[in-house]
XYZ file of C-alpha atoms in Angstrom:
296
model
C 380.253 115.262 140.820
C 382.514 115.543 143.863
C 384.394 118.362 145.539
C 387.742 116.727 144.823
C 390.434 118.780 143.133
C 392.752 116.523 141.145
C 395.215 117.996 138.665
C 397.039 116.408 135.749
C 400.764 116.919 135.244
C 401.365 116.671 131.513
C 401.767 118.442 128.208
C 398.826 120.816 127.595
C 397.147 120.040 124.277
C 398.564 116.532 123.994
C 395.934 113.826 123.569
C 396.898 111.596 126.495
C 397.097 114.533 128.896
C 393.796 116.058 127.800
C 391.835 112.782 127.707
C 392.861 112.059 131.303
C 391.909 115.595 132.362
C 388.562 115.082 130.581
C 387.918 111.863 132.479
C 388.717 113.452 135.841
C 386.645 116.546 135.066
C 383.662 114.386 134.127
C 383.689 112.786 137.579
C 384.760 115.731 139.753
C 383.815 118.903 137.881
C 387.391 120.157 138.349
C 389.977 120.538 135.609
C 393.614 121.557 135.983
C 396.363 120.677 133.499
C 399.865 121.588 134.645
C 403.045 121.934 132.620
C 405.940 121.594 135.075
C 407.905 124.123 133.013
C 405.478 126.777 134.283
C 405.658 125.930 138.000
C 407.588 127.681 140.772
C 408.651 126.091 144.049
C 408.832 128.324 147.129
C 410.401 126.283 149.898
C 410.086 128.997 152.520
C 406.321 129.070 152.098
C 406.121 125.362 151.156
C 404.186 126.188 147.992
C 404.366 124.856 144.453
C 402.623 127.359 142.224
C 401.254 126.844 138.720
C 399.840 130.249 137.785
C 397.383 130.993 140.620
C 397.048 127.375 141.736
C 399.068 126.033 144.639
C 399.551 122.374 143.768
C 400.290 121.579 147.401
C 396.665 122.475 148.209
C 395.101 120.026 145.756
C 393.688 116.647 146.755
C 395.624 114.774 144.121
C 397.953 114.998 141.132
C 398.268 112.492 138.307
C 401.585 112.540 136.477
C 400.778 111.664 132.880
C 403.910 113.203 131.430
C 406.594 114.913 133.486
C 408.343 116.399 130.421
C 408.209 116.195 126.635
C 411.569 114.428 126.587
C 413.441 112.747 129.412
C 416.623 114.356 130.743
C 418.304 114.814 134.132
C 416.055 117.893 134.528
C 413.117 115.478 134.683
C 414.442 114.319 138.042
C 414.434 117.933 139.257
C 410.749 118.261 138.365
C 409.963 115.150 140.370
C 411.886 116.541 143.333
C 409.722 119.660 143.178
C 406.604 117.494 143.297
C 407.889 115.838 146.453
C 407.016 119.056 148.287
C 403.352 118.720 147.324
C 403.499 115.038 148.233
C 404.900 115.884 151.665
C 402.043 118.357 152.150
C 399.582 115.476 151.818
C 398.734 115.610 148.122
C 398.261 112.102 146.762
C 400.377 111.676 143.654
C 399.876 108.993 141.013
C 402.276 107.312 140.611
C 404.305 108.371 143.645
C 407.448 110.393 143.029
C 409.455 107.603 144.660
C 408.137 105.099 142.123
C 408.765 107.317 139.102
C 412.242 108.367 140.250
C 413.229 104.711 139.983
C 412.158 104.523 136.341
C 412.988 107.732 134.502
C 416.685 106.804 134.379
C 416.969 103.722 132.137
C 419.846 102.283 134.182
C 417.918 102.524 137.453
C 415.014 100.614 135.894
C 417.347 97.981 134.438
C 419.192 97.359 137.699
C 415.907 96.910 139.590
C 414.642 94.451 136.982
C 417.925 92.544 136.978
C 418.011 92.365 140.774
C 414.487 90.905 140.661
C 415.631 88.141 138.300
C 413.625 89.400 135.310
C 414.888 88.172 131.906
C 416.325 91.031 129.835
C 418.567 91.428 126.796
C 422.278 91.045 127.547
C 423.330 94.501 128.744
C 426.613 96.354 129.158
C 427.035 99.709 130.906
C 430.419 101.393 130.631
C 432.278 104.663 130.168
C 435.044 102.876 128.237
C 435.033 102.904 124.439
C 437.188 99.762 124.480
C 434.727 97.915 126.710
C 431.768 99.046 124.597
C 433.528 97.898 121.424
C 434.259 94.507 122.989
C 430.604 94.174 123.998
C 429.364 94.865 120.459
C 431.771 92.282 119.096
C 430.682 89.803 121.769
C 426.974 90.414 121.129
C 427.284 90.519 117.351
C 425.162 93.668 117.350
C 423.940 96.101 119.995
C 421.541 98.974 120.485
C 423.113 101.948 122.280
C 420.494 103.743 124.375
C 420.602 107.126 126.138
C 419.919 106.836 129.865
C 417.145 109.407 129.494
C 414.916 108.917 126.435
C 411.495 107.733 125.278
C 410.133 106.161 122.073
C 413.621 105.037 120.954
C 414.842 108.637 120.602
C 418.614 108.824 120.408
C 419.111 105.070 120.128
C 421.816 103.838 117.770
C 422.217 100.379 116.255
C 425.757 99.072 115.859
C 426.723 95.803 114.157
C 429.934 93.897 114.750
C 430.437 93.386 111.009
C 430.911 97.132 110.488
C 434.599 96.681 111.278
C 436.594 97.796 114.311
C 437.633 101.215 113.004
C 434.126 102.221 111.915
C 432.617 100.855 115.117
C 435.066 102.731 117.298
C 434.221 105.978 115.512
C 430.469 105.404 115.977
C 430.931 104.537 119.643
C 433.044 107.644 120.233
C 430.356 109.755 118.552
C 427.681 108.235 120.803
C 429.839 108.708 123.899
C 430.244 112.414 123.105
C 426.611 112.909 124.104
C 426.345 109.958 126.495
C 429.354 109.695 128.839
C 427.882 106.594 130.490
C 427.073 104.227 127.635
C 424.210 101.764 127.975
C 424.012 99.084 125.314
C 421.923 95.964 124.887
C 422.353 92.997 122.599
C 420.199 93.338 119.495
C 417.581 90.606 119.524
C 415.347 89.331 116.737
C 411.756 90.349 117.492
C 410.344 89.524 114.048
C 409.086 93.103 113.789
C 406.839 92.989 116.853
C 406.943 93.700 120.569
C 404.262 93.973 123.253
C 402.859 96.511 125.694
C 401.195 94.864 128.695
C 398.980 97.244 130.664
C 398.591 97.303 134.460
C 396.434 99.458 136.742
C 397.231 99.373 140.437
C 399.242 96.201 139.841
C 396.310 94.439 138.151
C 396.583 93.267 134.557
C 394.242 94.978 132.069
C 395.309 93.743 128.647
C 397.993 93.612 125.968
C 398.669 95.266 122.629
C 401.375 94.650 120.039
C 403.490 97.249 118.264
C 404.162 95.976 114.753
C 406.769 97.471 112.425
C 405.485 98.602 109.030
C 408.884 99.495 107.586
C 412.373 97.998 107.646
C 413.188 99.990 110.798
C 414.903 97.885 113.464
C 412.467 99.156 116.131
C 408.682 98.972 116.288
C 407.808 102.311 117.899
C 404.909 104.337 116.515
C 407.397 107.195 116.115
C 409.192 105.022 113.551
C 406.105 103.882 111.663
C 404.840 100.989 113.760
C 401.152 100.335 114.360
C 399.116 98.875 117.206
C 397.424 95.490 116.996
C 395.592 93.218 119.488
C 397.513 90.414 121.170
C 396.374 87.618 123.495
C 399.193 86.512 125.865
C 399.215 83.263 127.798
C 399.136 83.075 131.601
C 402.920 82.681 131.907
C 403.567 85.858 129.938
C 401.065 87.812 132.036
C 402.747 86.550 135.204
C 406.183 87.593 133.913
C 404.921 91.105 133.196
C 403.261 91.253 136.607
C 406.546 90.341 138.309
C 408.409 92.933 136.240
C 406.181 95.848 137.283
C 405.716 94.777 140.904
C 408.978 96.241 142.370
C 408.056 99.739 141.184
C 404.647 100.047 142.905
C 403.069 102.047 140.073
C 399.439 103.105 139.769
C 399.474 102.787 135.984
C 402.140 101.346 133.712
C 402.947 99.461 130.535
C 405.518 96.665 130.531
C 407.439 96.417 127.242
C 408.134 92.795 126.264
C 409.903 91.177 123.338
C 409.251 87.626 122.178
C 412.471 85.915 121.089
C 413.450 82.412 120.035
C 414.855 81.945 123.544
C 411.729 83.145 125.324
C 410.275 86.501 126.388
C 412.452 89.362 127.585
C 411.579 92.610 129.334
C 412.853 95.830 127.807
C 411.469 98.255 130.365
C 408.641 99.216 132.664
C 407.110 102.578 131.733
C 406.994 105.342 134.308
C 403.682 106.602 132.894
C 402.190 103.971 130.575
C 400.603 104.518 127.179
C 396.929 105.355 126.686
C 396.859 105.277 122.884
C 398.319 101.796 122.521
C 395.907 100.488 125.146
C 392.943 102.052 123.334
C 393.868 101.317 119.715
C 395.535 97.967 120.257
C 393.570 96.461 123.144
C 390.312 98.490 123.252
C 391.088 99.600 126.817
C 389.819 103.036 127.872
C 392.771 103.536 130.158
C 392.049 107.208 130.870
C 388.600 106.490 132.327
C 389.809 103.470 134.284
C 392.775 105.398 135.638
C 390.588 108.369 136.637
C 388.259 106.045 138.556
C 391.245 104.425 140.278
C 392.678 107.805 141.268
C 389.371 109.105 142.653
C 388.904 105.967 144.740
C 392.426 106.273 146.156
C 392.032 109.972 146.963
C 388.741 109.303 148.764
C 390.214 106.413 150.772
């Protein structure tokens, strides 16, 4: 046991949040799970309170989940945590790193600027431009800028006809003024999650569709399976996550007929896929990493 006080930002009662809190408690004897919805920032007193606990007085905070669903308000929660960070609390991953990932467009631009292969992508506020992109791509997945696990994504095919497509695009735009769409690629019902801790590769799992759904997420019926990547694929994933300087992450990769492509780098990474698909006890490994960094 140590005298370190390291809290977990997450969703109380959720498996990934609780298993990380368990791992930290086992090593430190201290347990604190924080839902950002219950915090209050007092800038005059430079405090960030969660019930009776001032988060700015802790030794460390691990952000496992900043909110149940991503939205612009997620950015506000990260800004609040910057106050604790400025007070000397070590945060994993840093707010700067996560701020560059929560917005899908920010992540995409960073990956593109680093020369990482991605699906053909169009970002526009114009219905006409979006329609032209779908017709050019043959089919596209429209994605909200703030979402996880494929929530809110809409598949549109060029063969639906211009009138029907325009109506679907207008409906999507009603809730997403800036439209982000990527060319639909053939993944043969499988994509990969490649796990990194402190920039070091840990292992890979596959998400495999079990239905006729166009995506492989567990939310849509997919399941985890082991996968053994070659050295080139590991190096591609390493390059993809490197610009973000994350303590723990999962790189989402698709294998296409034209080679591998990167879909995104996760702001928080997935524990369950690592455990069930790759037999990696990510929570324990992450807790050890955090404790070593806080002590340093």
